[in-house]
Short mmCIF file of C-alpha atoms in Angstrom, two decimals:
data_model
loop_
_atom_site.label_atom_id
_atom_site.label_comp_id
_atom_site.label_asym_id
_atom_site.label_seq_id
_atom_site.Cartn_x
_atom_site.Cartn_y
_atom_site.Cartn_z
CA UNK K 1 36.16 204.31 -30.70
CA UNK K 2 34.71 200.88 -30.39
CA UNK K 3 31.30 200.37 -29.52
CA UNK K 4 32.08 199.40 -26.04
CA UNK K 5 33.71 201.80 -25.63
CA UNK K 6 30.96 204.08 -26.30
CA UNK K 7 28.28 201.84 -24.16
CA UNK K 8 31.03 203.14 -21.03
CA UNK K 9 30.76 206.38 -21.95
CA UNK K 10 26.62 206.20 -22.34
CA UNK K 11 26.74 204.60 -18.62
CA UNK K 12 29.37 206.76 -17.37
CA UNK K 13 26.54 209.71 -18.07
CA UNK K 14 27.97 210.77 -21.49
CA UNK K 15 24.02 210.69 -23.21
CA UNK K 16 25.40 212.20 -26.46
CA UNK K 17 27.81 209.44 -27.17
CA UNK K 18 24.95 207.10 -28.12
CA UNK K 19 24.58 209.00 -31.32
CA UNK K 20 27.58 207.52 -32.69
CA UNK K 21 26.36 204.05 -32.68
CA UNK K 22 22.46 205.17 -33.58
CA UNK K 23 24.89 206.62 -37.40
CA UNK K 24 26.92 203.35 -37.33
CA UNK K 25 23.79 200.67 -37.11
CA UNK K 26 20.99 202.99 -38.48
CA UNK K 27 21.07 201.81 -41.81
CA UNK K 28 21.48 198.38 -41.39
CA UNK K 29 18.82 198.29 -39.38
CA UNK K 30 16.21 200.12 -41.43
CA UNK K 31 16.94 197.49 -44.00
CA UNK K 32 16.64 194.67 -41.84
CA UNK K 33 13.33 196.26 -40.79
CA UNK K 34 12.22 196.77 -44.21
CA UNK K 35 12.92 193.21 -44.98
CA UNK K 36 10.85 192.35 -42.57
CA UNK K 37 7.63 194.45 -42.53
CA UNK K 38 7.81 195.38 -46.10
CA UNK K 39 6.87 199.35 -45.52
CA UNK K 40 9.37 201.57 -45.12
CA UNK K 41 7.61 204.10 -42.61
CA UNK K 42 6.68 201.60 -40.29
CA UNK K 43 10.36 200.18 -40.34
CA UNK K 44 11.61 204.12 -39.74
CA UNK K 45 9.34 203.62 -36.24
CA UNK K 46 10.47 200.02 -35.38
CA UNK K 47 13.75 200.76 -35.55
CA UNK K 48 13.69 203.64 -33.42
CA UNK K 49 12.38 202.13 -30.62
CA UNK K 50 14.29 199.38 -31.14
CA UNK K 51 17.55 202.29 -30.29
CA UNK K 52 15.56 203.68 -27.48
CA UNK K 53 14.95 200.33 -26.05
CA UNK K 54 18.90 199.38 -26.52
CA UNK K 55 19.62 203.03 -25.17
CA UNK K 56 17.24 202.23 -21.97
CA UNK K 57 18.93 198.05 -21.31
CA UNK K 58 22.20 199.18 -22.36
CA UNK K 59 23.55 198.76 -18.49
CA UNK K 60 22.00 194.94 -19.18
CA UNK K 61 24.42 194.45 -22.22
CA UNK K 62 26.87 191.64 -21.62
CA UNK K 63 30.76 192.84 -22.15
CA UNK K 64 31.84 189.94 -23.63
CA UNK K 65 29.36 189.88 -26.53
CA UNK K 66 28.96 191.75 -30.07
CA UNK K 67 26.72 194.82 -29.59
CA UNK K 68 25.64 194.28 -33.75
CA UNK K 69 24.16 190.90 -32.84
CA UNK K 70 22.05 192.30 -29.39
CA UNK K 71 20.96 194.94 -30.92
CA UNK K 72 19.85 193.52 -34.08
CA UNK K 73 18.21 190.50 -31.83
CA UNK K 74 16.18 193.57 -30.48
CA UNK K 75 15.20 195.31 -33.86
CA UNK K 76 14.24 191.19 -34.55
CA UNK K 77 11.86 190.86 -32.14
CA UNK K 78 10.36 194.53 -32.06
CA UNK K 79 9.79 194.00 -36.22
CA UNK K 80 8.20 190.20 -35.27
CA UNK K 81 6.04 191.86 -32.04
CA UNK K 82 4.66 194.12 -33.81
CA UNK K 83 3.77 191.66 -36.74
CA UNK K 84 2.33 189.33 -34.51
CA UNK K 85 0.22 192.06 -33.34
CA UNK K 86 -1.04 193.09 -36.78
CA UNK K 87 -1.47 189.23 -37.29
CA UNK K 88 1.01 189.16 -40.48
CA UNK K 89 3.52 186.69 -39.45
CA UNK K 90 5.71 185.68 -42.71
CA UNK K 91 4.95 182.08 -43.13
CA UNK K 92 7.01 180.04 -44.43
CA UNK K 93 6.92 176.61 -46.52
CA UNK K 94 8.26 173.60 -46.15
CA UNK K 95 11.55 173.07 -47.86
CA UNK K 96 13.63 169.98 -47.89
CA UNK K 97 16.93 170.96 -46.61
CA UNK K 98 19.28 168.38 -48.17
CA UNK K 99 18.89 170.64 -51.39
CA UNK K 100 21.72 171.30 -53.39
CA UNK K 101 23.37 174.34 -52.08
CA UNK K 102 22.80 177.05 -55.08
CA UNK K 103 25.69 180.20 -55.59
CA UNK K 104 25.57 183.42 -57.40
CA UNK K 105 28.73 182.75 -60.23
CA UNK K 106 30.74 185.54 -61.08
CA UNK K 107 29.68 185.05 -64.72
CA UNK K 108 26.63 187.20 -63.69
CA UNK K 109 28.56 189.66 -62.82
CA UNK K 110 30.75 189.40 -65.86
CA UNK K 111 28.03 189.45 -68.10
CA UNK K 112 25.01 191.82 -67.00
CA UNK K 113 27.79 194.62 -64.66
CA UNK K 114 27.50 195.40 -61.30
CA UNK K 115 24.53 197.74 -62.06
CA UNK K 116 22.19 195.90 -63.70
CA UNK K 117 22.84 192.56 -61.25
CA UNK K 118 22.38 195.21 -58.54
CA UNK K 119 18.70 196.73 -59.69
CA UNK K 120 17.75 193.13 -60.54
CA UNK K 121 18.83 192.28 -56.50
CA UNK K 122 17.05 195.40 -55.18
CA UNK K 123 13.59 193.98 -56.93
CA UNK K 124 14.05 190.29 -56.01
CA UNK K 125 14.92 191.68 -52.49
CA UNK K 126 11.34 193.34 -52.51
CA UNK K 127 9.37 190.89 -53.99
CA UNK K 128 11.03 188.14 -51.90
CA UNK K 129 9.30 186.66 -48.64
CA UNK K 130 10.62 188.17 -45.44
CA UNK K 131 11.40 184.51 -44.61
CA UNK K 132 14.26 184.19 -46.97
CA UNK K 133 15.18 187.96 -47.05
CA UNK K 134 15.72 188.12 -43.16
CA UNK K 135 17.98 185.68 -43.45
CA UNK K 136 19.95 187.26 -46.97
CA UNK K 137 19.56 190.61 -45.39
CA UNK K 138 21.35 189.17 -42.45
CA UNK K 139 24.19 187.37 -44.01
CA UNK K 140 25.39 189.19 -47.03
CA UNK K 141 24.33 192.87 -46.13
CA UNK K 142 25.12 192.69 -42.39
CA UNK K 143 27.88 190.18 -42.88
CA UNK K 144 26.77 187.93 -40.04
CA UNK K 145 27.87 184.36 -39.48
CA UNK K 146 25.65 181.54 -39.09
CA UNK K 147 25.87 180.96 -35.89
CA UNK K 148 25.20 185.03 -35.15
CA UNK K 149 22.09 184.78 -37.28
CA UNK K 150 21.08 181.72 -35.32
CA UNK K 151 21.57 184.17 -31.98
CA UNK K 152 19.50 187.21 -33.69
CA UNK K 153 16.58 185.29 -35.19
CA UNK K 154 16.45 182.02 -32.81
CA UNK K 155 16.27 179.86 -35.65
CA UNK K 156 17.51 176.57 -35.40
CA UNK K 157 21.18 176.45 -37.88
CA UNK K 158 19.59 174.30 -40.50
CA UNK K 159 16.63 176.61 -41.29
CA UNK K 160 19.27 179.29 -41.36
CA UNK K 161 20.79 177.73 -44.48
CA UNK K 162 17.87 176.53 -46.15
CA UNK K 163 16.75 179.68 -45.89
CA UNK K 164 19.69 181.26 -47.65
CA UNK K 165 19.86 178.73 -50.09
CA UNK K 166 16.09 179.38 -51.01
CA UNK K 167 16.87 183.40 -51.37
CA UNK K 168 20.38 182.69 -53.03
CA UNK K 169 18.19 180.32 -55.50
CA UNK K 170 15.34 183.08 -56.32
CA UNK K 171 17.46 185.44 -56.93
CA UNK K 172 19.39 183.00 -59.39
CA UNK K 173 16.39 182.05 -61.05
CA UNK K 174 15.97 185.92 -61.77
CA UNK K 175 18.87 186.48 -62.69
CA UNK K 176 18.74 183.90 -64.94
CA UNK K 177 15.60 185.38 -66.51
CA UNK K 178 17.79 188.84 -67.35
CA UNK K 179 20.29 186.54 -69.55
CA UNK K 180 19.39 182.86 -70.27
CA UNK K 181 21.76 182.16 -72.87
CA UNK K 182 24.44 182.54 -69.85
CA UNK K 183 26.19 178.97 -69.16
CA UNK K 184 26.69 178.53 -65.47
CA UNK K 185 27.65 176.10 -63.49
CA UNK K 186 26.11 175.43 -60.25
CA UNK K 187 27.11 173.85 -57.36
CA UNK P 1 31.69 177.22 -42.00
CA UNK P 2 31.87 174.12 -44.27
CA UNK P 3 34.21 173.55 -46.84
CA UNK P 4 31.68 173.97 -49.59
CA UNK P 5 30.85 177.06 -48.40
CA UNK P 6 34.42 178.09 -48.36
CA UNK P 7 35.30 176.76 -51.87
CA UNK P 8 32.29 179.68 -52.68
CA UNK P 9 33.68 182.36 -50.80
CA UNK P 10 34.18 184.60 -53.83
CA UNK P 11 30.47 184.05 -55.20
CA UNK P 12 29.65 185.28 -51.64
CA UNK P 13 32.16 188.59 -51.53
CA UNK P 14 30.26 189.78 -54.97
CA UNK P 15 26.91 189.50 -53.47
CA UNK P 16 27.85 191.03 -50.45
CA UNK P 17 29.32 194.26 -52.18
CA UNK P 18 26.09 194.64 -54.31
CA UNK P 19 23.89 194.16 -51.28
CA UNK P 20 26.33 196.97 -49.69
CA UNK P 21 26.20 199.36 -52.49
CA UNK P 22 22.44 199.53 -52.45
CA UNK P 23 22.62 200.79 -48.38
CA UNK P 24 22.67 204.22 -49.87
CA UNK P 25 18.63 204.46 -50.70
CA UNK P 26 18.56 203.54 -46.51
CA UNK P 27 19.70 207.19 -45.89
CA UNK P 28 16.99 208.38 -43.26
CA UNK P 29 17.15 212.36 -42.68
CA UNK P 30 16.69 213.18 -39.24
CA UNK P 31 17.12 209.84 -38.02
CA UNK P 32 19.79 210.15 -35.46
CA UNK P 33 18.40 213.68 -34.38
CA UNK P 34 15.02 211.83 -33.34
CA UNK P 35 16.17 208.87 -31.85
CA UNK P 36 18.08 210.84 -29.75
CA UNK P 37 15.61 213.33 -28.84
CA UNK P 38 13.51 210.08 -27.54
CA UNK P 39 16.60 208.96 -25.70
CA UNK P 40 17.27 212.27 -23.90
CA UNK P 41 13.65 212.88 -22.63
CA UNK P 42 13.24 212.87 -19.08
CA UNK P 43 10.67 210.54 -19.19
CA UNK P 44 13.62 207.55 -20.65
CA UNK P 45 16.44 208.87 -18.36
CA UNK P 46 14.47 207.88 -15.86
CA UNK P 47 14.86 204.32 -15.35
CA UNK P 48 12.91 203.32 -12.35
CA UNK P 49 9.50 205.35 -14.53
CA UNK P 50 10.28 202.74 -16.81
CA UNK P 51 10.80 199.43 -14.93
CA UNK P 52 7.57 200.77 -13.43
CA UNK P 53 6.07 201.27 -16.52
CA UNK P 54 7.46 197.98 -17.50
CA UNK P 55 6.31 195.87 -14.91
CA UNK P 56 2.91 197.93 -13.81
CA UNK P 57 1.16 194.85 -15.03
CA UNK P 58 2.31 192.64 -12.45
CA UNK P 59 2.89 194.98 -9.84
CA UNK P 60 -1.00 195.92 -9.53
CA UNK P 61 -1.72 192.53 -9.82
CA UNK P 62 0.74 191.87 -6.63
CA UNK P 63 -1.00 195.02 -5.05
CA UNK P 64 -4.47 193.67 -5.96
CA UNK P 65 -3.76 189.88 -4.41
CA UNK P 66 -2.00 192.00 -1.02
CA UNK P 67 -5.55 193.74 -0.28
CA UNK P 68 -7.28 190.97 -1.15
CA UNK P 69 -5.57 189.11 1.57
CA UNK P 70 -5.90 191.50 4.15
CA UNK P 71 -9.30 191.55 3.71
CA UNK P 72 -10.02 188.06 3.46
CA UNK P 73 -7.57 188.24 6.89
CA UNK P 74 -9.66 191.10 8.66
CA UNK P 75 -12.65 189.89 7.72
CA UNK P 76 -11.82 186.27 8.68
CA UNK P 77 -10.92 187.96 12.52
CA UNK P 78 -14.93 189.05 12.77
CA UNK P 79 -16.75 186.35 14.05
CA UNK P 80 -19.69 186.75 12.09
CA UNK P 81 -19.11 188.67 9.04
CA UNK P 82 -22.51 190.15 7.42
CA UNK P 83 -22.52 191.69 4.08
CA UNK P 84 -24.59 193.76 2.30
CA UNK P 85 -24.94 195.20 -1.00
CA UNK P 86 -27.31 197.74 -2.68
CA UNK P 87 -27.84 197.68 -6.42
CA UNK P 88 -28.24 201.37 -7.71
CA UNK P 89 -31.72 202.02 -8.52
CA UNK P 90 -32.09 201.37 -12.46
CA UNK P 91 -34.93 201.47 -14.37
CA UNK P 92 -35.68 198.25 -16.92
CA UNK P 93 -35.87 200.22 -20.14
CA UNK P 94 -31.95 201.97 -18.77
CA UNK P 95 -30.97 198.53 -18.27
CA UNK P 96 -31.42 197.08 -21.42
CA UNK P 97 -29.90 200.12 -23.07
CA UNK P 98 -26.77 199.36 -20.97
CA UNK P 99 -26.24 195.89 -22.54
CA UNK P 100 -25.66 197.09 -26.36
CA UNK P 101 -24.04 200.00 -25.34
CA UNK P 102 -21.56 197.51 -23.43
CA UNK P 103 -20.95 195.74 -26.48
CA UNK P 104 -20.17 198.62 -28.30
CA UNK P 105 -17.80 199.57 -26.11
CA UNK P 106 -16.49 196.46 -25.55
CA UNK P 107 -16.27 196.22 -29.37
CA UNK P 108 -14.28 199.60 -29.61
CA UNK P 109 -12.07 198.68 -27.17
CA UNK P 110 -10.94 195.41 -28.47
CA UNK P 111 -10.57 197.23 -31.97
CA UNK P 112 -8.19 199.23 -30.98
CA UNK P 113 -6.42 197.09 -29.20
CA UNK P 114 -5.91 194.84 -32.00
CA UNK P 115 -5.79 197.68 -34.65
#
C-alpha cells in the first residue's frame, strides 16, 4: 500500500492504518532527530509528536506531494523549536562554497571492509556538528535529493552542498586517520 | 544533479549502504504502540479541541479586544461617565512583602518557561 493510500484510509476513519507509516518512517526519523539534538531520549519525544502532529494535519497534506519530505519538514522544525527553546541552535561557520567537492573512494572500502568504515562513520556521525550531519543524515541515509532537502530544511541549495561537502570531507579526513598510507585520489 | 556529481555516483551508493546498515541501533521498542496510543486519545481525535487549543492565543485576545469595545461603546452612550475605584485596604509592612514575593514569582515563572 502506498502511503497515500494509507493517508485515505486514516481520513476515511481507518485510525489504525496510521501505524503502518509510524513502522515505515520511525527510524529514519529518530536518526534525523538524533542528528539533530544529539540525545537520544529527547529525539524518542520529538519524533513522536512530530507523528501525532502529522496524524492531527494529515487532512492538510497536499496529494500531489511526497509524504517523506512533509513529514520530515515537520520532525525539522519540531527538533529546531525545541532547540531554539533550550537556546542550543547548531551554529554554523562560514565556509567558502567554491571548495573542491570531496568523495568517499571505494579504496576505503577496499581497504579497511565495510565494518570497520562503518564504526568509523557511526563515530564521525556523533562527533560531527548537527549542521553538516542534518544535511548527511538527509542525503545518504534518507536518500533525499537536493532540491527535497532544500524543501525539509529551508536552506538555500548552495548551503545544502557545502554542507555535504564539509561532512563528506570530515569524515574523509577520519577515515584517512584509520589508514594513511592509502593513495586516493580526490576529486 | 550535476555531472560531477554523477561521474561520483558509485562513491555515493557505498556511503549510502553503510549509513543504511547502521539504521538497526534506531530500533525503538514500543515506539509505534505509543505513538499510536497518543493518536487514538480522544483528546487528538478531536480536532476542533485542538484548533482551539491551537489558536486559544489569539482567540482570547479577539474576545478580550470585543469586550473592550463594548465597553468603551456603552460607556461612551453615558453622558457623563464617573468612575471609581477602591484599593483593598493593605497595610505598608504587607506591601513591601508583596514586591519580592512578586519577583520571586515572577522569577519562577519565567524559569520554567524557559527551562
Amino acid at each position: 500500500m502506498t502511503d497515500h493510500e494509507v493517508i485515505d484510509r486514516v481520513l476515511a476513519g481507518d485510525q489504525k492504518a496510521f501505524a503502518s507509516l509510524v513502522v515505515a518512517y520511525q527510524r529514519k526519523a529518530l536518526s534525523l532527530a538524533e542528528r539533530l539534538l544529539q540525545d537520544r531520549p529527547h529525539a524518542e519525544d520529538l519524533v513522536q509528536d512530530a507523528f501525532v502532529k502529522a496524524y492531527s494535519s494529515l487532512a492538510s497534506f497536499k496529494r500531489g506531494s511526497s509524504f517523506a519530505t512533509w513529514f520530515y519538514r515537520i520532525v525539522y522544525t519540531t527538533c529546531l523549536n525545541a532547540l531554539q527553546k533550550q537556546r542550543r541552535m547548531p551554529l554554523s561557520e562560514q565556509i567558502d562554497e567554491d571548495t573542491n567537492p570531496v568523495w568517499i573512494e571505494p579504496s576505503f572500502f577496499d581497504e579497511l571492509g565495510r565494518a570497520e568504515v562503518e564504526e568509523i562513520l557511526r563515530d564521525e556521525m556523533s562527533q560531527m556538528s548537527p549542521v553538516y550531519a542534518v544535511v548527511m543524515e538527509l542525503f545518504y541515509n534518507n536518500e533525499f535529493s537536493y532540491e527535497q532537502i532544500v524543501k525539509i530544511t529551508g536552506m538555500p541549495l548552495g548551503t545544502v552542498k557545502t554542507r555535504l561537502n564539509r561532512g563528506r570531507a570530515l569524515l574523509r579526513a577520519a577515515l584517512m586517520k584509520r589508514c594513511p598510507d592509502l593513495e586516493v585520489h580526490n576529486g | 544533479m550535476d555531472s560531477d556529481d554523477k561521474k561520483n555516483e558509485l562513491h555515493d551508493q557505498l556511503l549510502r549502504e553503510s549509513f543504511q546498515h547502521m539504521m538497526s541501533r534506531y530500533e525503538a521498542p514500543d515506539f509505534t504502540a505509543a505513538v499510536m496510543s497518543r493518536v487514538s486519545s480522544p483528546f487528538i481525535r478531536h480536532r476542533l479541541t485542538l484548533w482551539l487549543l491551537k489558536h486559544a492565543a489569539v482567540l482570547g485576545l479577539m474576545i478580550f479586544v470585543a469586550g473592550l469595545v463594548v465597553a468603551v461603546l456603552a460607556v461612551s452612550s453615558i453622558s457623563q461617565p464617573e468612575f471609581s475605584i477602591t484599593l483593598p485596604a493593605v497595610s505598608e509592612a504587607a506591601a513591601l512583602w508583596g514586591i519580592p514575593i512578586a519577583i520571586l514569582v515572577t522569577l519562577g515563572v519565567w524559569q520554567m518557561e524557559t527551562a
